[in-house]
Structures are given as structure tokens and as C-alpha cells.
């Protein structure tokens, strides 16, 4: 909101549903309960503050359908809703984070938090049958290779094949395998290494992949996207009345992260 100066909602409006959910509670689902059980030993030994938040009153994992509340989180979110980024990166919340990390032998400082800035990078862009696609750049690999897959599929009459037909699924799977081969070989964080971005999103490069797809399932090796550089795990989608569609994917990777929870916050 501060960087782009746009949007129809205030920070308070955006954060209120999360505040309400933390305060009023939410029902535990199977994935969350499974994670609680998998990490139970950590929560009752070295990471007891995490257990204070994510184990029940009997210090046992919740069961599916149990309601979990987190008043400390609601309080912290309210502070951020009112005070913005400084309420998190400076002041009492920052001090609590630094003190807790230090108690585990970490080296995070108040200066580290106060000086943190997000990296604003150019989005990956492409088109698919007249639609414009705007997606995440590296270090995320998704945006670049979504454009790449769609560029490959644009060489086929997918609609005529029929939804979920063997022919359509075959073309999809071959395109995905080819693009994942490139992803594994070339995708990385552009802050640390050179990554070919124009190549994988090039329609000419996609055509070279499409031309290799036959009616037989294949194994795919990485291609040569550098040659086309030139100059040129929860997901939800939202559409608005103006024709914009946004798809969001949030990947947690490791449940509970480093397992350090901040007392009181």
C-alpha cells in the first residue's frame, strides 16, 4: 500500500479478517493437526513457546475440528494495522524477536530488522491466446515457467482436444516435463546468479519444445534457453468486475519454520 500508493482498502481493513480469526479462533484441519503431531517432540522440549501456542491445555496436539485462538497474534496484528511496518520492524515487537532469537544462540539484531527492505523486482510477463500474464520473478520459479508452459501449449488446439482427454493430458504433461527440466537446470535467485528469463518465456523457444512433443511419453533434458535471451502449496484465485484475475500461491515449505515462537507476540 505504501510503495504503490494504490488499492481500494486500508491497511486496517485488509488485516481485520486475520485479527478476527486469531482472536475468535479457527477450526484445526488435517494438515495442521498432522504437523502438530509430527513436531510434538520439539514443542515439549526445546521449543516450548511454540507448544504454548500450538498445543492444547493438556499440552497435546489439537484434534481435527478443535478451535484454536491466538490472542497474542491478534494483538501484534492490531499493532501493525495501526502502526504499519515500524510496529513490527522497530519497537517492542522487534526487541522481543531479537531477545528470543538471542536466547537460542542466534545473531539477529535490531539493526537487521530496522534496515530490512524488500527487493522490488520486475514481474515476469507473457501472453496466452490474447490474455496478458503478469507473475512472480525469481527467486520464485513459478512465474517464468508458467509462461513457458503456456507458450508451448499455444502451439496446440487444446480446446479441440477436449477437457481432460488423453491427448490434452499428454500434451500438458510433456510440456510440464520439458519446462521442469529447464527449471531444475537454470532457475535461481537473480541476486546471486545469472538466470535466463527472456529465453524460457520466449514463444520461439517454446516452439522448439512443442516441435519435439510426439504421441509418445518422453524423458526430457534441459534445453538451451540462453540462446533465446536476446533483448527482448495453498492457492486461491480472485476475479473482479473489471476483468482482472489474480492467482496467489503461498508455499510454507517447512512447517513451523525454524520453530522459534516469540513469547507474548
PDB file of C-alpha atoms in Angstrom:
ATOM      1  CA  UNK A   1       0.000   0.000   0.000  1.00  0.00           C
ATOM      2  CA  UNK A   2       2.769   2.443   0.871  1.00  0.00           C
ATOM      3  CA  UNK A   3       5.023   1.587  -2.070  1.00  0.00           C
ATOM      4  CA  UNK A   4       2.410   1.617  -4.828  1.00  0.00           C
ATOM      5  CA  UNK A   5       0.008   4.115  -3.259  1.00  0.00           C
ATOM      6  CA  UNK A   6      -2.977   2.289  -4.675  1.00  0.00           C
ATOM      7  CA  UNK A   7      -5.750  -0.066  -3.689  1.00  0.00           C
ATOM      8  CA  UNK A   8      -9.300   0.383  -2.501  1.00  0.00           C
ATOM      9  CA  UNK A   9      -8.841  -0.907   1.068  1.00  0.00           C
ATOM     10  CA  UNK A  10      -6.961   0.481   4.057  1.00  0.00           C
ATOM     11  CA  UNK A  11      -4.309  -1.493   5.916  1.00  0.00           C
ATOM     12  CA  UNK A  12      -6.780  -1.880   8.795  1.00  0.00           C
ATOM     13  CA  UNK A  13      -9.458  -3.307   6.500  1.00  0.00           C
ATOM     14  CA  UNK A  14      -7.019  -5.729   4.920  1.00  0.00           C
ATOM     15  CA  UNK A  15      -5.723  -7.033   8.258  1.00  0.00           C
ATOM     16  CA  UNK A  16      -9.013  -7.195  10.186  1.00  0.00           C
ATOM     17  CA  UNK A  17     -10.055 -10.680   8.980  1.00  0.00           C
ATOM     18  CA  UNK A  18      -6.726 -12.123  10.173  1.00  0.00           C
ATOM     19  CA  UNK A  19      -7.100 -10.301  13.507  1.00  0.00           C
ATOM     20  CA  UNK A  20     -10.620 -11.657  13.927  1.00  0.00           C
ATOM     21  CA  UNK A  21      -9.528 -15.192  13.055  1.00  0.00           C
ATOM     22  CA  UNK A  22      -6.674 -15.102  15.577  1.00  0.00           C
ATOM     23  CA  UNK A  23      -8.938 -13.719  18.315  1.00  0.00           C
ATOM     24  CA  UNK A  24     -12.151 -15.639  17.658  1.00  0.00           C
ATOM     25  CA  UNK A  25     -10.484 -18.833  16.533  1.00  0.00           C
ATOM     26  CA  UNK A  26     -10.435 -21.167  13.573  1.00  0.00           C
ATOM     27  CA  UNK A  27     -11.009 -24.902  13.233  1.00  0.00           C
ATOM     28  CA  UNK A  28      -7.934 -27.110  13.030  1.00  0.00           C
ATOM     29  CA  UNK A  29      -7.706 -29.071   9.786  1.00  0.00           C
ATOM     30  CA  UNK A  30      -5.964 -32.315   8.968  1.00  0.00           C
ATOM     31  CA  UNK A  31      -2.758 -30.761   7.643  1.00  0.00           C
ATOM     32  CA  UNK A  32      -2.301 -28.563  10.715  1.00  0.00           C
ATOM     33  CA  UNK A  33      -3.051 -31.396  13.143  1.00  0.00           C
ATOM     34  CA  UNK A  34      -0.632 -33.637  11.270  1.00  0.00           C
ATOM     35  CA  UNK A  35       2.099 -31.014  11.586  1.00  0.00           C
ATOM     36  CA  UNK A  36       1.397 -30.668  15.323  1.00  0.00           C
ATOM     37  CA  UNK A  37       1.826 -34.405  15.783  1.00  0.00           C
ATOM     38  CA  UNK A  38       4.951 -34.565  13.617  1.00  0.00           C
ATOM     39  CA  UNK A  39       6.642 -31.754  15.570  1.00  0.00           C
ATOM     40  CA  UNK A  40       5.226 -32.616  19.008  1.00  0.00           C
ATOM     41  CA  UNK A  41       8.597 -33.651  20.454  1.00  0.00           C
ATOM     42  CA  UNK A  42      10.062 -30.250  19.549  1.00  0.00           C
ATOM     43  CA  UNK A  43       7.129 -28.418  21.166  1.00  0.00           C
ATOM     44  CA  UNK A  44       7.591 -30.112  24.524  1.00  0.00           C
ATOM     45  CA  UNK A  45      11.409 -29.962  24.635  1.00  0.00           C
ATOM     46  CA  UNK A  46      13.471 -27.204  23.030  1.00  0.00           C
ATOM     47  CA  UNK A  47      10.647 -25.093  21.555  1.00  0.00           C
ATOM     48  CA  UNK A  48       8.119 -24.922  24.363  1.00  0.00           C
ATOM     49  CA  UNK A  49       6.861 -21.436  23.409  1.00  0.00           C
ATOM     50  CA  UNK A  50       5.737 -22.889  20.094  1.00  0.00           C
ATOM     51  CA  UNK A  51       3.934 -25.534  22.145  1.00  0.00           C
ATOM     52  CA  UNK A  52       2.309 -22.816  24.253  1.00  0.00           C
ATOM     53  CA  UNK A  53       0.624 -21.536  21.094  1.00  0.00           C
ATOM     54  CA  UNK A  54       0.006 -24.749  19.166  1.00  0.00           C
ATOM     55  CA  UNK A  55      -0.728 -27.404  21.777  1.00  0.00           C
ATOM     56  CA  UNK A  56      -3.955 -27.572  23.765  1.00  0.00           C
ATOM     57  CA  UNK A  57      -4.383 -27.023  27.512  1.00  0.00           C
ATOM     58  CA  UNK A  58      -3.249 -30.602  28.154  1.00  0.00           C
ATOM     59  CA  UNK A  59      -0.073 -29.933  26.133  1.00  0.00           C
ATOM     60  CA  UNK A  60      -1.253 -32.296  23.434  1.00  0.00           C
ATOM     61  CA  UNK A  61      -1.872 -31.667  19.727  1.00  0.00           C
ATOM     62  CA  UNK A  62      -5.310 -30.379  18.860  1.00  0.00           C
ATOM     63  CA  UNK A  63      -7.736 -32.679  17.092  1.00  0.00           C
ATOM     64  CA  UNK A  64      -9.399 -32.005  13.768  1.00  0.00           C
ATOM     65  CA  UNK A  65     -12.270 -29.579  14.297  1.00  0.00           C
ATOM     66  CA  UNK A  66     -10.933 -28.096  17.538  1.00  0.00           C
ATOM     67  CA  UNK A  67     -11.000 -24.298  17.652  1.00  0.00           C
ATOM     68  CA  UNK A  68      -7.613 -22.605  18.057  1.00  0.00           C
ATOM     69  CA  UNK A  69      -7.249 -19.000  19.201  1.00  0.00           C
ATOM     70  CA  UNK A  70      -4.143 -16.816  19.468  1.00  0.00           C
ATOM     71  CA  UNK A  71      -4.743 -13.561  21.339  1.00  0.00           C
ATOM     72  CA  UNK A  72      -1.042 -12.625  21.264  1.00  0.00           C
ATOM     73  CA  UNK A  73      -1.039 -12.811  17.470  1.00  0.00           C
ATOM     74  CA  UNK A  74      -4.245 -10.748  17.297  1.00  0.00           C
ATOM     75  CA  UNK A  75      -2.575  -8.104  19.457  1.00  0.00           C
ATOM     76  CA  UNK A  76       0.532  -7.991  17.253  1.00  0.00           C
ATOM     77  CA  UNK A  77      -1.528  -7.764  14.062  1.00  0.00           C
ATOM     78  CA  UNK A  78      -3.506  -4.888  15.574  1.00  0.00           C
ATOM     79  CA  UNK A  79      -0.253  -3.074  16.333  1.00  0.00           C
ATOM     80  CA  UNK A  80       0.824  -3.471  12.699  1.00  0.00           C
ATOM     81  CA  UNK A  81      -2.600  -2.432  11.395  1.00  0.00           C
ATOM     82  CA  UNK A  82      -2.329   0.781  13.394  1.00  0.00           C
ATOM     83  CA  UNK A  83       1.404   1.486  13.202  1.00  0.00           C
ATOM     84  CA  UNK A  84       2.458  -0.009   9.880  1.00  0.00           C
ATOM     85  CA  UNK A  85       5.831  -1.611   9.257  1.00  0.00           C
ATOM     86  CA  UNK A  86       7.569   0.229  12.106  1.00  0.00           C
ATOM     87  CA  UNK A  87       5.304  -1.564  14.576  1.00  0.00           C
ATOM     88  CA  UNK A  88       6.950  -4.815  13.524  1.00  0.00           C
ATOM     89  CA  UNK A  89      10.490  -3.903  12.489  1.00  0.00           C
ATOM     90  CA  UNK A  90      11.086  -1.469  15.354  1.00  0.00           C
ATOM     91  CA  UNK A  91       9.966  -1.078  18.971  1.00  0.00           C
ATOM     92  CA  UNK A  92       8.747  -3.734  21.365  1.00  0.00           C
ATOM     93  CA  UNK A  93       7.946  -6.413  18.787  1.00  0.00           C
ATOM     94  CA  UNK A  94      11.398  -6.134  17.219  1.00  0.00           C
ATOM     95  CA  UNK A  95      13.025  -6.202  20.653  1.00  0.00           C
ATOM     96  CA  UNK A  96      11.098  -9.336  21.594  1.00  0.00           C
ATOM     97  CA  UNK A  97      12.134 -11.034  18.362  1.00  0.00           C
ATOM     98  CA  UNK A  98      15.806 -10.149  18.867  1.00  0.00           C
ATOM     99  CA  UNK A  99      15.790 -11.235  22.528  1.00  0.00           C
ATOM    100  CA  UNK A 100      14.135 -14.557  21.729  1.00  0.00           C
ATOM    101  CA  UNK A 101      16.444 -15.339  18.815  1.00  0.00           C
ATOM    102  CA  UNK A 102      19.432 -14.500  21.038  1.00  0.00           C
ATOM    103  CA  UNK A 103      18.177 -16.938  23.684  1.00  0.00           C
ATOM    104  CA  UNK A 104      18.509 -19.688  21.056  1.00  0.00           C
ATOM    105  CA  UNK A 105      22.034 -18.593  20.139  1.00  0.00           C
ATOM    106  CA  UNK A 106      21.042 -16.543  17.103  1.00  0.00           C
ATOM    107  CA  UNK A 107      22.634 -13.314  15.901  1.00  0.00           C
ATOM    108  CA  UNK A 108      19.652 -11.260  14.671  1.00  0.00           C
ATOM    109  CA  UNK A 109      19.935  -7.602  15.739  1.00  0.00           C
ATOM    110  CA  UNK A 110      17.613  -4.610  15.998  1.00  0.00           C
ATOM    111  CA  UNK A 111      19.615  -3.036  13.189  1.00  0.00           C
ATOM    112  CA  UNK A 112      18.951  -6.059  10.980  1.00  0.00           C
ATOM    113  CA  UNK A 113      15.202  -5.651  11.416  1.00  0.00           C
ATOM    114  CA  UNK A 114      15.140  -1.863  11.161  1.00  0.00           C
ATOM    115  CA  UNK A 115      17.176  -1.840   7.956  1.00  0.00           C
ATOM    116  CA  UNK A 116      15.277  -4.622   6.203  1.00  0.00           C
ATOM    117  CA  UNK A 117      13.872  -3.728   2.792  1.00  0.00           C
ATOM    118  CA  UNK A 118      12.001  -5.948   0.362  1.00  0.00           C
ATOM    119  CA  UNK A 119      13.508  -6.419  -3.083  1.00  0.00           C
ATOM    120  CA  UNK A 120      11.136  -4.931  -5.648  1.00  0.00           C
ATOM    121  CA  UNK A 121      11.774  -6.748  -8.930  1.00  0.00           C
ATOM    122  CA  UNK A 122      10.264  -6.548 -12.388  1.00  0.00           C
ATOM    123  CA  UNK A 123       7.478  -9.109 -12.830  1.00  0.00           C
ATOM    124  CA  UNK A 124       7.613 -11.821 -15.441  1.00  0.00           C
ATOM    125  CA  UNK A 125       5.215 -11.098 -18.293  1.00  0.00           C
ATOM    126  CA  UNK A 126       3.785 -13.144 -21.124  1.00  0.00           C
ATOM    127  CA  UNK A 127       0.641 -13.716 -23.157  1.00  0.00           C
ATOM    128  CA  UNK A 128      -1.621 -16.684 -23.797  1.00  0.00           C
ATOM    129  CA  UNK A 129      -4.152 -16.538 -26.626  1.00  0.00           C
ATOM    130  CA  UNK A 130      -4.626 -12.804 -26.165  1.00  0.00           C
ATOM    131  CA  UNK A 131      -4.563 -12.748 -22.366  1.00  0.00           C
ATOM    132  CA  UNK A 132      -1.745 -10.894 -20.608  1.00  0.00           C
ATOM    133  CA  UNK A 133       0.017 -12.788 -17.832  1.00  0.00           C
ATOM    134  CA  UNK A 134       1.926 -10.993 -15.057  1.00  0.00           C
ATOM    135  CA  UNK A 135       3.636 -13.192 -12.477  1.00  0.00           C
ATOM    136  CA  UNK A 136       6.386 -13.514  -9.886  1.00  0.00           C
ATOM    137  CA  UNK A 137      10.030 -13.152 -10.931  1.00  0.00           C
ATOM    138  CA  UNK A 138      12.892 -15.124  -9.338  1.00  0.00           C
ATOM    139  CA  UNK A 139      13.668 -16.190  -6.684  1.00  0.00           C
ATOM    140  CA  UNK A 140      10.221 -17.675  -7.418  1.00  0.00           C
ATOM    141  CA  UNK A 141      10.398 -20.069 -10.344  1.00  0.00           C
ATOM    142  CA  UNK A 142       6.655 -20.261 -10.902  1.00  0.00           C
ATOM    143  CA  UNK A 143       6.008 -17.191 -12.994  1.00  0.00           C
ATOM    144  CA  UNK A 144       8.708 -17.761 -15.588  1.00  0.00           C
ATOM    145  CA  UNK A 145       7.833 -21.393 -16.187  1.00  0.00           C
ATOM    146  CA  UNK A 146       4.059 -20.847 -16.149  1.00  0.00           C
ATOM    147  CA  UNK A 147       4.603 -18.507 -19.095  1.00  0.00           C
ATOM    148  CA  UNK A 148       6.900 -21.094 -20.684  1.00  0.00           C
ATOM    149  CA  UNK A 149       4.340 -23.921 -20.363  1.00  0.00           C
ATOM    150  CA  UNK A 150       1.545 -21.757 -21.761  1.00  0.00           C
ATOM    151  CA  UNK A 151       3.755 -20.708 -24.678  1.00  0.00           C
ATOM    152  CA  UNK A 152       4.261 -24.384 -25.517  1.00  0.00           C
ATOM    153  CA  UNK A 153       0.529 -25.142 -25.236  1.00  0.00           C
ATOM    154  CA  UNK A 154      -0.299 -22.220 -27.508  1.00  0.00           C
ATOM    155  CA  UNK A 155       1.059 -24.346 -30.357  1.00  0.00           C
ATOM    156  CA  UNK A 156      -1.832 -26.805 -29.925  1.00  0.00           C
ATOM    157  CA  UNK A 157      -5.611 -26.607 -30.262  1.00  0.00           C
ATOM    158  CA  UNK A 158      -6.173 -27.579 -26.650  1.00  0.00           C
ATOM    159  CA  UNK A 159      -9.891 -26.771 -26.757  1.00  0.00           C
ATOM    160  CA  UNK A 160     -10.471 -29.139 -29.667  1.00  0.00           C
ATOM    161  CA  UNK A 161      -8.760 -31.956 -27.790  1.00  0.00           C
ATOM    162  CA  UNK A 162     -11.405 -31.803 -25.058  1.00  0.00           C
ATOM    163  CA  UNK A 163     -11.083 -31.228 -21.334  1.00  0.00           C
ATOM    164  CA  UNK A 164      -9.068 -33.982 -19.634  1.00  0.00           C
ATOM    165  CA  UNK A 165      -8.843 -36.018 -22.828  1.00  0.00           C
ATOM    166  CA  UNK A 166      -5.884 -38.372 -23.130  1.00  0.00           C
ATOM    167  CA  UNK A 167      -4.495 -36.199 -25.909  1.00  0.00           C
ATOM    168  CA  UNK A 168      -4.756 -32.984 -23.893  1.00  0.00           C
ATOM    169  CA  UNK A 169      -3.305 -34.511 -20.731  1.00  0.00           C
ATOM    170  CA  UNK A 170      -0.421 -35.945 -22.762  1.00  0.00           C
ATOM    171  CA  UNK A 171       0.454 -32.554 -24.260  1.00  0.00           C
ATOM    172  CA  UNK A 172       0.167 -30.911 -20.843  1.00  0.00           C
ATOM    173  CA  UNK A 173       2.401 -33.499 -19.182  1.00  0.00           C
ATOM    174  CA  UNK A 174       5.060 -33.341 -21.892  1.00  0.00           C
ATOM    175  CA  UNK A 175       5.113 -29.531 -21.770  1.00  0.00           C
ATOM    176  CA  UNK A 176       5.417 -29.622 -17.988  1.00  0.00           C
ATOM    177  CA  UNK A 177       8.243 -32.163 -18.070  1.00  0.00           C
ATOM    178  CA  UNK A 178      10.192 -30.110 -20.590  1.00  0.00           C
ATOM    179  CA  UNK A 179       9.762 -26.913 -18.589  1.00  0.00           C
ATOM    180  CA  UNK A 180      10.640 -28.591 -15.290  1.00  0.00           C
ATOM    181  CA  UNK A 181      13.879 -29.817 -16.874  1.00  0.00           C
ATOM    182  CA  UNK A 182      14.768 -26.192 -17.626  1.00  0.00           C
ATOM    183  CA  UNK A 183      13.593 -25.104 -14.175  1.00  0.00           C
ATOM    184  CA  UNK A 184      15.901 -27.569 -12.438  1.00  0.00           C
ATOM    185  CA  UNK A 185      18.868 -26.536 -14.559  1.00  0.00           C
ATOM    186  CA  UNK A 186      18.567 -22.759 -14.761  1.00  0.00           C
ATOM    187  CA  UNK A 187      16.231 -21.254 -12.148  1.00  0.00           C
ATOM    188  CA  UNK A 188      17.800 -19.496  -9.152  1.00  0.00           C
ATOM    189  CA  UNK A 189      17.819 -16.223  -7.232  1.00  0.00           C
ATOM    190  CA  UNK A 190      18.923 -13.422  -9.550  1.00  0.00           C
ATOM    191  CA  UNK A 191      20.572 -11.676  -6.595  1.00  0.00           C
ATOM    192  CA  UNK A 192      23.264 -14.356  -6.677  1.00  0.00           C
ATOM    193  CA  UNK A 193      23.499 -15.742 -10.200  1.00  0.00           C
ATOM    194  CA  UNK A 194      22.565 -15.049 -13.810  1.00  0.00           C
ATOM    195  CA  UNK A 195      19.235 -16.595 -14.770  1.00  0.00           C
ATOM    196  CA  UNK A 196      17.867 -16.734 -18.329  1.00  0.00           C
ATOM    197  CA  UNK A 197      14.429 -15.139 -18.102  1.00  0.00           C
ATOM    198  CA  UNK A 198      13.729 -13.973 -21.630  1.00  0.00           C
ATOM    199  CA  UNK A 199      14.646 -17.393 -23.047  1.00  0.00           C
ATOM    200  CA  UNK A 200      12.181 -19.555 -21.105  1.00  0.00           C
ATOM    201  CA  UNK A 201       9.401 -17.034 -21.723  1.00  0.00           C
ATOM    202  CA  UNK A 202      10.188 -16.773 -25.470  1.00  0.00           C
ATOM    203  CA  UNK A 203       7.497 -18.090 -27.810  1.00  0.00           C
ATOM    204  CA  UNK A 204      10.208 -19.091 -30.291  1.00  0.00           C
ATOM    205  CA  UNK A 205      11.891 -21.235 -27.643  1.00  0.00           C
ATOM    206  CA  UNK A 206       8.512 -22.729 -26.694  1.00  0.00           C
ATOM    207  CA  UNK A 207       8.002 -23.678 -30.344  1.00  0.00           C
ATOM    208  CA  UNK A 208      11.223 -25.707 -30.277  1.00  0.00           C
ATOM    209  CA  UNK A 209       9.812 -27.674 -27.334  1.00  0.00           C
ATOM    210  CA  UNK A 210       6.403 -28.114 -28.946  1.00  0.00           C
ATOM    211  CA  UNK A 211       8.070 -29.432 -32.097  1.00  0.00           C
ATOM    212  CA  UNK A 212       9.717 -32.202 -30.069  1.00  0.00           C
ATOM    213  CA  UNK A 213       6.468 -33.455 -28.498  1.00  0.00           C
ATOM    214  CA  UNK A 214       5.247 -36.650 -30.147  1.00  0.00           C
ATOM    215  CA  UNK A 215       2.414 -39.025 -29.293  1.00  0.00           C
ATOM    216  CA  UNK A 216       4.796 -40.939 -27.026  1.00  0.00           C
ATOM    217  CA  UNK A 217       5.741 -40.050 -23.459  1.00  0.00           C
ATOM    218  CA  UNK A 218       9.370 -38.945 -23.292  1.00  0.00           C
ATOM    219  CA  UNK A 219      12.152 -38.111 -20.895  1.00  0.00           C
ATOM    220  CA  UNK A 220      13.313 -34.512 -21.180  1.00  0.00           C
ATOM    221  CA  UNK A 221      16.698 -32.940 -20.694  1.00  0.00           C
ATOM    222  CA  UNK A 222      17.318 -29.247 -20.204  1.00  0.00           C
ATOM    223  CA  UNK A 223      17.212 -27.138 -23.347  1.00  0.00           C
ATOM    224  CA  UNK A 224      19.168 -24.041 -24.351  1.00  0.00           C
ATOM    225  CA  UNK A 225      17.142 -21.023 -23.151  1.00  0.00           C
ATOM    226  CA  UNK A 226      20.263 -18.856 -23.075  1.00  0.00           C
ATOM    227  CA  UNK A 227      20.141 -18.917 -26.877  1.00  0.00           C
ATOM    228  CA  UNK A 228      16.810 -17.088 -26.775  1.00  0.00           C
ATOM    229  CA  UNK A 229      17.708 -14.287 -24.381  1.00  0.00           C
ATOM    230  CA  UNK A 230      18.018 -11.541 -26.978  1.00  0.00           C
ATOM    231  CA  UNK A 231      16.907  -8.050 -25.970  1.00  0.00           C
ATOM    232  CA  UNK A 232      13.698  -8.853 -25.972  1.00  0.00           C
ATOM    233  CA  UNK A 233       1.196 -25.228  -1.779  1.00  0.00           C
ATOM    234  CA  UNK A 234      -2.213 -23.132  -0.729  1.00  0.00           C
ATOM    235  CA  UNK A 235      -3.545 -21.383  -3.790  1.00  0.00           C
ATOM    236  CA  UNK A 236      -6.548 -19.196  -4.478  1.00  0.00           C
ATOM    237  CA  UNK A 237      -7.770 -17.095  -7.370  1.00  0.00           C
ATOM    238  CA  UNK A 238      -9.798 -13.881  -7.351  1.00  0.00           C
ATOM    239  CA  UNK A 239     -11.532 -12.176 -10.268  1.00  0.00           C
ATOM    240  CA  UNK A 240     -13.020  -8.680 -10.206  1.00  0.00           C
ATOM    241  CA  UNK A 241     -15.678  -6.832 -12.168  1.00  0.00           C
ATOM    242  CA  UNK A 242     -13.029  -5.108 -14.287  1.00  0.00           C
ATOM    243  CA  UNK A 243     -11.707  -8.349 -15.776  1.00  0.00           C
ATOM    244  CA  UNK A 244      -8.591  -8.730 -13.635  1.00  0.00           C
ATOM    245  CA  UNK A 245      -7.795 -12.213 -12.332  1.00  0.00           C
ATOM    246  CA  UNK A 246      -5.229 -12.822  -9.580  1.00  0.00           C
ATOM    247  CA  UNK A 247      -3.943 -16.247  -8.575  1.00  0.00           C
ATOM    248  CA  UNK A 248      -1.958 -16.449  -5.316  1.00  0.00           C
ATOM    249  CA  UNK A 249       0.158 -19.365  -4.135  1.00  0.00           C
ATOM    250  CA  UNK A 250       1.647 -19.448  -0.635  1.00  0.00           C
ATOM    251  CA  UNK A 251       4.251 -22.158  -0.097  1.00  0.00           C
ATOM    252  CA  UNK A 252       5.143 -22.853   3.521  1.00  0.00           C
ATOM    253  CA  UNK A 253       7.854 -25.446   2.758  1.00  0.00           C
ATOM    254  CA  UNK A 254       8.830 -26.419   6.332  1.00  0.00           C
ATOM    255  CA  UNK A 255       6.000 -26.412   8.875  1.00  0.00           C
ATOM    256  CA  UNK A 256       6.732 -24.079  11.824  1.00  0.00           C
ATOM    257  CA  UNK A 257       9.813 -22.670  10.089  1.00  0.00           C
ATOM    258  CA  UNK A 258      12.759 -22.567  12.492  1.00  0.00           C
ATOM    259  CA  UNK A 259      10.294 -23.408  15.322  1.00  0.00           C
ATOM    260  CA  UNK A 260      11.122 -20.267  17.318  1.00  0.00           C
ATOM    261  CA  UNK A 261       7.979 -18.512  18.607  1.00  0.00           C
ATOM    262  CA  UNK A 262       8.060 -15.105  20.276  1.00  0.00           C
ATOM    263  CA  UNK A 263       6.541 -15.047  23.797  1.00  0.00           C
ATOM    264  CA  UNK A 264       3.718 -12.526  24.117  1.00  0.00           C
ATOM    265  CA  UNK A 265       3.546 -11.762  20.414  1.00  0.00           C
TER     266      UNK A 265
END
